mmCIF file of C-alpha atoms in Angstrom:
data_model
loop_
_atom_site.group_PDB
_atom_site.id
_atom_site.type_symbol
_atom_site.label_atom_id
_atom_site.label_comp_id
_atom_site.label_asym_id
_atom_site.label_seq_id
_atom_site.Cartn_x
_atom_site.Cartn_y
_atom_site.Cartn_z
ATOM 1 C CA MET A 1 110.209 118.838 91.396
ATOM 2 C CA ASN A 2 113.590 117.168 91.929
ATOM 3 C CA ASP A 3 112.818 113.721 93.339
ATOM 4 C CA THR A 4 116.136 113.290 95.138
ATOM 5 C CA VAL A 5 116.392 116.757 96.663
ATOM 6 C CA GLU A 6 112.891 118.104 97.260
ATOM 7 C CA LEU A 7 111.238 115.167 99.003
ATOM 8 C CA ALA A 8 113.376 112.031 99.016
ATOM 9 C CA PRO A 9 111.765 108.872 100.460
ATOM 10 C CA HIS A 10 113.707 108.947 103.747
ATOM 11 C CA ARG A 11 112.737 112.578 104.361
ATOM 12 C CA PHE A 12 109.157 111.841 103.405
ATOM 13 C CA ALA A 13 109.020 108.869 105.806
ATOM 14 C CA GLY A 14 109.709 111.183 108.728
ATOM 15 C CA LEU A 15 107.162 113.757 107.592
ATOM 16 C CA VAL A 16 104.329 111.417 106.705
ATOM 17 C CA ALA A 17 104.405 109.316 109.902
ATOM 18 C CA PRO A 18 102.712 111.914 112.162
ATOM 19 C CA ALA A 19 100.241 112.761 109.390
ATOM 20 C CA VAL A 20 99.302 109.079 109.088
ATOM 21 C CA ASP A 21 98.960 108.821 112.865
ATOM 22 C CA ARG A 22 96.744 111.905 113.015
ATOM 23 C CA ALA A 23 94.290 110.673 110.378
ATOM 24 C CA PHE A 24 94.219 107.130 111.729
ATOM 25 C CA VAL A 25 93.702 108.096 115.369
ATOM 26 C CA ALA A 26 90.972 110.592 114.451
ATOM 27 C CA SER A 27 89.028 107.963 112.519
ATOM 28 C CA MET A 28 89.438 105.303 115.205
ATOM 29 C CA LEU A 29 88.249 107.723 117.893
ATOM 30 C CA ALA A 30 85.288 108.606 115.701
ATOM 31 C CA GLY A 31 84.542 104.898 115.433
ATOM 32 C CA ARG A 32 84.658 104.451 119.183
ATOM 33 C CA ASP A 33 82.352 107.402 119.804
ATOM 34 C CA GLY A 34 80.147 106.695 116.789
ATOM 35 C CA GLY A 35 78.934 103.283 117.862
ATOM 36 C CA GLY A 36 82.059 101.176 118.274
ATOM 37 C CA ALA A 37 82.064 101.361 122.069
ATOM 38 C CA GLU A 38 78.374 100.475 122.223
ATOM 39 C CA LEU A 39 78.891 97.557 119.850
ATOM 40 C CA SER A 40 81.827 96.314 121.926
ATOM 41 C CA GLN A 41 79.705 96.374 125.091
ATOM 42 C CA ARG A 42 77.151 94.102 123.461
ATOM 43 C CA TYR A 43 79.893 91.502 123.052
ATOM 44 C CA GLY A 44 81.412 91.880 126.515
ATOM 45 C CA GLY A 45 83.332 95.145 126.281
ATOM 46 C CA PRO A 46 87.028 95.744 125.583
ATOM 47 C CA ALA A 47 87.989 92.741 127.699
ATOM 48 C CA ALA A 48 86.257 90.578 125.087
ATOM 49 C CA THR A 49 86.927 92.522 121.887
ATOM 50 C CA GLY A 50 90.238 94.388 122.262
ATOM 51 C CA PHE A 51 92.507 92.147 120.211
ATOM 52 C CA LEU A 52 89.815 91.498 117.611
ATOM 53 C CA LEU A 53 89.634 95.219 116.959
ATOM 54 C CA GLU A 54 93.414 95.565 116.929
ATOM 55 C CA PHE A 55 93.981 92.634 114.565
ATOM 56 C CA ARG A 56 90.844 93.188 112.484
ATOM 57 C CA THR A 57 92.675 93.649 109.163
ATOM 58 C CA ARG A 58 93.821 90.025 109.380
ATOM 59 C CA LEU A 59 91.228 88.262 111.546
ATOM 60 C CA ALA A 60 88.231 89.503 109.545
ATOM 61 C CA ALA A 61 89.515 87.754 106.420
ATOM 62 C CA PRO A 62 88.227 84.240 105.627
ATOM 63 C CA GLY A 63 90.682 81.879 107.277
ATOM 64 C CA GLY A 64 92.651 84.823 108.634
ATOM 65 C CA THR A 65 95.112 83.956 111.381
ATOM 66 C CA VAL A 66 97.803 85.690 113.408
ATOM 67 C CA ASP A 67 100.704 83.548 114.589
ATOM 68 C CA GLU A 68 102.568 83.873 117.881
ATOM 69 C CA ALA A 69 105.455 85.798 116.330
ATOM 70 C CA GLY A 70 103.086 88.315 114.779
ATOM 71 C CA PHE A 71 101.158 88.746 118.015
ATOM 72 C CA ALA A 72 104.400 89.308 119.941
ATOM 73 C CA ALA A 73 105.646 91.834 117.383
ATOM 74 C CA VAL A 74 102.443 93.889 117.375
ATOM 75 C CA THR A 75 102.363 93.945 121.184
ATOM 76 C CA ARG A 76 106.120 94.364 121.632
ATOM 77 C CA TYR A 77 105.811 97.458 123.861
ATOM 78 C CA ARG A 78 103.362 95.805 126.267
ATOM 79 C CA ASP A 79 103.983 93.384 129.095
ATOM 80 C CA PRO A 80 103.806 89.853 127.640
ATOM 81 C CA ALA A 81 102.135 88.433 130.745
ATOM 82 C CA ASP A 82 99.456 91.137 130.654
ATOM 83 C CA CYS A 83 98.840 90.457 126.969
ATOM 84 C CA ARG A 84 98.565 86.726 127.588
ATOM 85 C CA ARG A 85 96.021 87.234 130.371
ATOM 86 C CA ALA A 86 93.988 89.617 128.191
ATOM 87 C CA LEU A 87 94.099 87.128 125.317
ATOM 88 C CA ASP A 88 93.017 84.288 127.624
ATOM 89 C CA LYS A 89 89.935 86.325 128.559
ATOM 90 C CA GLN A 90 89.016 86.939 124.924
ATOM 91 C CA VAL A 91 89.381 83.230 124.185
ATOM 92 C CA ALA A 92 87.164 82.501 127.205
ATOM 93 C CA TYR A 93 84.567 84.989 125.928
ATOM 94 C CA GLY A 94 84.366 82.938 122.741
ATOM 95 C CA MET A 95 85.584 85.766 120.503
ATOM 96 C CA ILE A 96 88.974 84.339 119.513
ATOM 97 C CA HIS A 97 90.076 80.766 118.861
ATOM 98 C CA ARG A 98 93.619 79.781 119.782
ATOM 99 C CA SER A 99 95.022 76.745 117.983
ATOM 100 C CA PRO A 100 97.529 74.326 119.584
ATOM 101 C CA ASP A 101 100.408 76.079 117.824
ATOM 102 C CA GLY A 102 99.361 79.437 119.289
ATOM 103 C CA GLY A 103 97.770 80.809 116.125
ATOM 104 C CA LEU A 104 94.774 83.107 116.593
ATOM 105 C CA SER A 105 91.598 83.316 114.533
ATOM 106 C CA ALA A 106 88.155 84.836 115.009
ATOM 107 C CA THR A 107 85.261 82.634 116.101
ATOM 108 C CA GLU A 108 81.829 82.985 114.504
ATOM 109 C CA ARG A 109 80.934 85.372 117.323
ATOM 110 C CA GLY A 110 84.164 87.277 116.739
ATOM 111 C CA LEU A 111 83.434 87.538 113.023
ATOM 112 C CA ALA A 112 79.981 88.905 113.785
ATOM 113 C CA PHE A 113 81.560 91.598 115.942
ATOM 114 C CA LEU A 114 84.029 92.459 113.182
ATOM 115 C CA ALA A 115 81.224 92.719 110.609
ATOM 116 C CA GLY A 116 79.579 95.219 112.933
ATOM 117 C CA ILE A 117 82.815 97.172 113.293
ATOM 118 C CA TRP A 118 83.142 97.361 109.493
ATOM 119 C CA GLN A 119 79.689 98.952 109.380
ATOM 120 C CA VAL A 120 80.501 101.383 112.195
ATOM 121 C CA HIS A 121 83.703 102.442 110.468
ATOM 122 C CA ALA A 122 81.853 102.869 107.165
ATOM 123 C CA GLU A 123 79.381 105.234 108.774
ATOM 124 C CA VAL A 124 81.823 107.295 110.821
ATOM 125 C CA THR A 125 84.416 107.735 108.070
ATOM 126 C CA GLU A 126 81.704 108.830 105.657
ATOM 127 C CA GLU A 127 80.659 111.492 108.153
ATOM 128 C CA LEU A 128 84.153 112.453 109.314
ATOM 129 C CA TRP A 129 85.498 112.877 105.782
ATOM 130 C CA ALA A 130 82.329 114.197 104.136
ATOM 131 C CA GLY A 131 83.202 116.622 101.351
ATOM 132 C CA HIS A 132 86.669 115.089 100.934
ATOM 133 C CA GLY A 133 85.699 112.219 98.660
ATOM 134 C CA ASN A 134 88.283 112.920 95.962
ATOM 135 C CA ARG A 135 90.980 113.346 98.580
ATOM 136 C CA VAL A 136 90.060 110.035 100.201
ATOM 137 C CA LEU A 137 90.132 108.259 96.835
ATOM 138 C CA ARG A 138 93.573 109.701 96.007
ATOM 139 C CA LEU A 139 94.922 108.531 99.339
ATOM 140 C CA VAL A 140 93.380 105.074 98.965
ATOM 141 C CA GLU A 141 95.020 104.656 95.563
ATOM 142 C CA ALA A 142 98.437 105.924 96.632
ATOM 143 C CA LEU A 143 98.454 103.918 99.866
ATOM 144 C CA GLY A 144 97.453 100.826 97.924
ATOM 145 C CA ARG A 145 100.598 101.095 95.837
ATOM 146 C CA VAL A 146 102.740 101.839 98.887
ATOM 147 C CA LEU A 147 101.400 98.820 100.774
ATOM 148 C CA ALA A 148 101.806 96.524 97.774
ATOM 149 C CA TYR A 149 105.462 97.503 97.469
ATOM 150 C CA ALA A 150 105.936 97.242 101.233
ATOM 151 C CA LEU A 151 104.745 93.636 101.030
ATOM 152 C CA VAL A 152 107.323 92.887 98.351
ATOM 153 C CA LEU A 153 110.070 94.413 100.481
ATOM 154 C CA ALA A 154 108.847 92.583 103.591
ATOM 155 C CA GLU A 155 109.234 89.245 101.834
ATOM 156 C CA GLU A 156 112.875 90.137 101.219
ATOM 157 C CA ASP A 157 113.424 91.124 104.861
ATOM 158 C CA ALA A 158 111.074 88.896 106.847
ATOM 159 C CA ASP A 159 113.157 89.053 110.032
ATOM 160 C CA ASP A 160 112.422 92.760 110.477
ATOM 161 C CA SER A 161 108.802 92.738 109.255
ATOM 162 C CA ALA A 162 106.919 90.635 111.800
ATOM 163 C CA ALA A 163 104.287 93.185 112.869
ATOM 164 C CA PHE A 164 103.585 94.327 109.321
ATOM 165 C CA ALA A 165 103.386 90.725 108.115
ATOM 166 C CA ALA A 166 100.826 90.012 110.840
ATOM 167 C CA MET A 167 98.544 92.801 109.615
ATOM 168 C CA ALA A 168 99.100 93.042 105.869
ATOM 169 C CA PRO A 169 97.546 93.011 103.409
ATOM 170 C CA PRO A 170 94.437 94.481 105.016
ATOM 171 C CA TYR A 171 91.223 92.596 104.396
ATOM 172 C CA GLU A 172 89.250 94.476 101.743
ATOM 173 C CA PRO A 173 86.117 92.595 100.664
ATOM 174 C CA ASP A 174 84.271 93.739 97.557
ATOM 175 C CA GLY A 175 82.171 96.790 98.255
ATOM 176 C CA THR A 176 84.322 98.112 101.087
ATOM 177 C CA PRO A 177 83.662 101.878 101.239
ATOM 178 C CA PRO A 178 86.587 104.207 100.477
ATOM 179 C CA GLY A 179 86.645 105.541 104.042
ATOM 180 C CA VAL A 180 87.123 102.059 105.476
ATOM 181 C CA LEU A 181 89.792 101.294 102.886
ATOM 182 C CA LEU A 182 91.625 104.437 103.904
ATOM 183 C CA LEU A 183 91.294 103.777 107.629
ATOM 184 C CA ASN A 184 92.606 100.239 107.364
ATOM 185 C CA ARG A 185 95.378 101.066 104.910
ATOM 186 C CA LEU A 186 96.592 103.827 107.211
ATOM 187 C CA GLY A 187 96.487 101.463 110.162
ATOM 188 C CA THR A 188 98.373 98.742 108.334
ATOM 189 C CA LEU A 189 101.047 101.162 107.153
ATOM 190 C CA ARG A 190 101.730 102.190 110.761
ATOM 191 C CA TYR A 191 102.981 98.657 111.455
ATOM 192 C CA HIS A 192 105.537 98.980 108.693
ATOM 193 C CA ARG A 193 107.053 101.946 110.503
ATOM 194 C CA ALA A 194 106.730 100.130 113.833
ATOM 195 C CA ASP A 195 108.918 97.344 112.468
ATOM 196 C CA ALA A 196 111.402 99.893 111.114
ATOM 197 C CA HIS A 197 111.556 101.563 114.516
ATOM 198 C CA ALA A 198 112.084 98.242 116.283
ATOM 199 C CA ALA A 199 114.903 97.351 113.898
ATOM 200 C CA ALA A 200 116.498 100.751 114.491
ATOM 201 C CA TRP A 201 116.481 100.557 118.281
ATOM 202 C CA THR A 202 117.564 96.925 118.237
ATOM 203 C CA ALA A 203 120.563 97.863 116.085
ATOM 204 C CA ALA A 204 121.357 100.588 118.637
ATOM 205 C CA GLY A 205 121.434 98.011 121.437
ATOM 206 C CA HIS A 206 118.074 98.812 123.014
ATOM 207 C CA THR A 207 115.114 96.773 124.147
ATOM 208 C CA ALA A 208 111.469 97.812 123.931
ATOM 209 C CA ALA A 209 111.630 98.898 127.574
ATOM 210 C CA SER A 210 114.885 100.810 127.325
ATOM 211 C CA VAL A 211 113.977 102.695 124.163
ATOM 212 C CA ALA A 212 110.637 103.708 125.668
ATOM 213 C CA ALA A 213 112.538 105.218 128.604
ATOM 214 C CA LEU A 214 115.082 106.987 126.398
ATOM 215 C CA PRO A 215 115.005 110.763 127.011
ATOM 216 C CA PRO A 216 115.018 113.272 124.142
ATOM 217 C CA GLY A 217 118.506 113.839 122.863
ATOM 218 C CA PRO A 218 121.068 112.818 120.259
ATOM 219 C CA GLU A 219 120.613 109.078 120.752
ATOM 220 C CA GLN A 220 116.851 109.251 120.378
ATOM 221 C CA LEU A 221 117.222 111.457 117.315
ATOM 222 C CA ALA A 222 119.679 109.014 115.749
ATOM 223 C CA ILE A 223 117.179 106.177 116.224
ATOM 224 C CA GLU A 224 114.394 108.240 114.651
ATOM 225 C CA LEU A 225 116.568 109.080 111.646
ATOM 226 C CA GLU A 226 117.494 105.424 111.244
ATOM 227 C CA THR A 227 113.793 104.574 111.502
ATOM 228 C CA ASP A 228 113.083 107.012 108.673
ATOM 229 C CA ARG A 229 115.769 105.364 106.562
ATOM 230 C CA ARG A 230 114.408 101.877 107.183
ATOM 231 C CA ALA A 231 110.782 102.976 106.660
ATOM 232 C CA ALA A 232 111.518 104.801 103.409
ATOM 233 C CA GLY A 233 111.568 101.856 100.988
ATOM 234 C CA PRO A 234 107.864 101.586 100.075
ATOM 235 C CA TYR A 235 107.596 105.310 99.338
ATOM 236 C CA ALA A 236 109.964 104.949 96.398
ATOM 237 C CA VAL A 237 106.951 103.709 94.436
ATOM 238 C CA LEU A 238 105.573 107.269 94.538
ATOM 239 C CA THR A 239 106.984 110.235 92.657
ATOM 240 C CA ALA A 240 108.053 113.271 94.659
ATOM 241 C CA GLU A 241 104.920 115.049 93.452
ATOM 242 C CA GLU A 242 102.764 112.175 94.694
ATOM 243 C CA ARG A 243 104.498 112.232 98.085
ATOM 244 C CA LEU A 244 103.816 115.933 98.399
ATOM 245 C CA ALA A 245 100.183 115.383 97.382
ATOM 246 C CA MET A 246 99.821 112.653 100.012
ATOM 247 C CA LEU A 247 101.090 114.979 102.721
ATOM 248 C CA ALA A 248 98.716 117.717 101.598
ATOM 249 C CA ASP A 249 95.743 115.355 101.438
ATOM 250 C CA LEU A 250 96.423 113.894 104.882
ATOM 251 C CA ALA A 251 96.849 117.334 106.380
ATOM 252 C CA ALA A 252 93.529 118.491 104.882
ATOM 253 C CA LEU A 253 91.481 115.620 106.306
ATOM 254 C CA PRO A 254 89.354 116.687 109.292
ATOM 255 C CA ALA A 255 90.532 115.265 112.586
#
């Protein structure tokens, strides 16, 4: 296969994004229905656990914190006042600690919830992707290389990598099952594209609100193509054959 013609990184970035979203959303929904919602209720419901679940790849790690810039970047499409009120509630529930500088970390109670979520995700991904063990392992390995290179690139372009930097690298303690590795690597990779998209619409003169209201058309397409270009970098670590295999493996996963 010709690496520059058949499936160049910028073309692959546009093709793989919906495949990543599909697999990630399916596994998160399975987690919600497979015990995650019940677990959340035991700790106070989404009002108490929402941001812990969202930021789990960082907050579950020993000493893991998310700073104000990272929080703002991850929630960039939401109303800041609404996010602050929701965060205040989760601090009041004793799930999240907020330091004087605005940094967020999980409390002991929050860590207990996250340990439970890890177990829920282990069980549901094992069931959801049963019979696809080799496929899951291939994806885990390939995504590991992609994320490692994305981290290198993010260090070189920190201004446009705030959301990804807040979530990467995902916390992967020894013994983490392959399904959980895949789920969290997929989720972390989505923030790399989110940063690329934000950089693309910012360069086009938009805000989060204005780009969300942008109708389909040439301008929207131009932003998506620029997003693909900006998101393409980490995929250069894969050969064209490996990119094609990743697409095929993602498409074959049950959803």
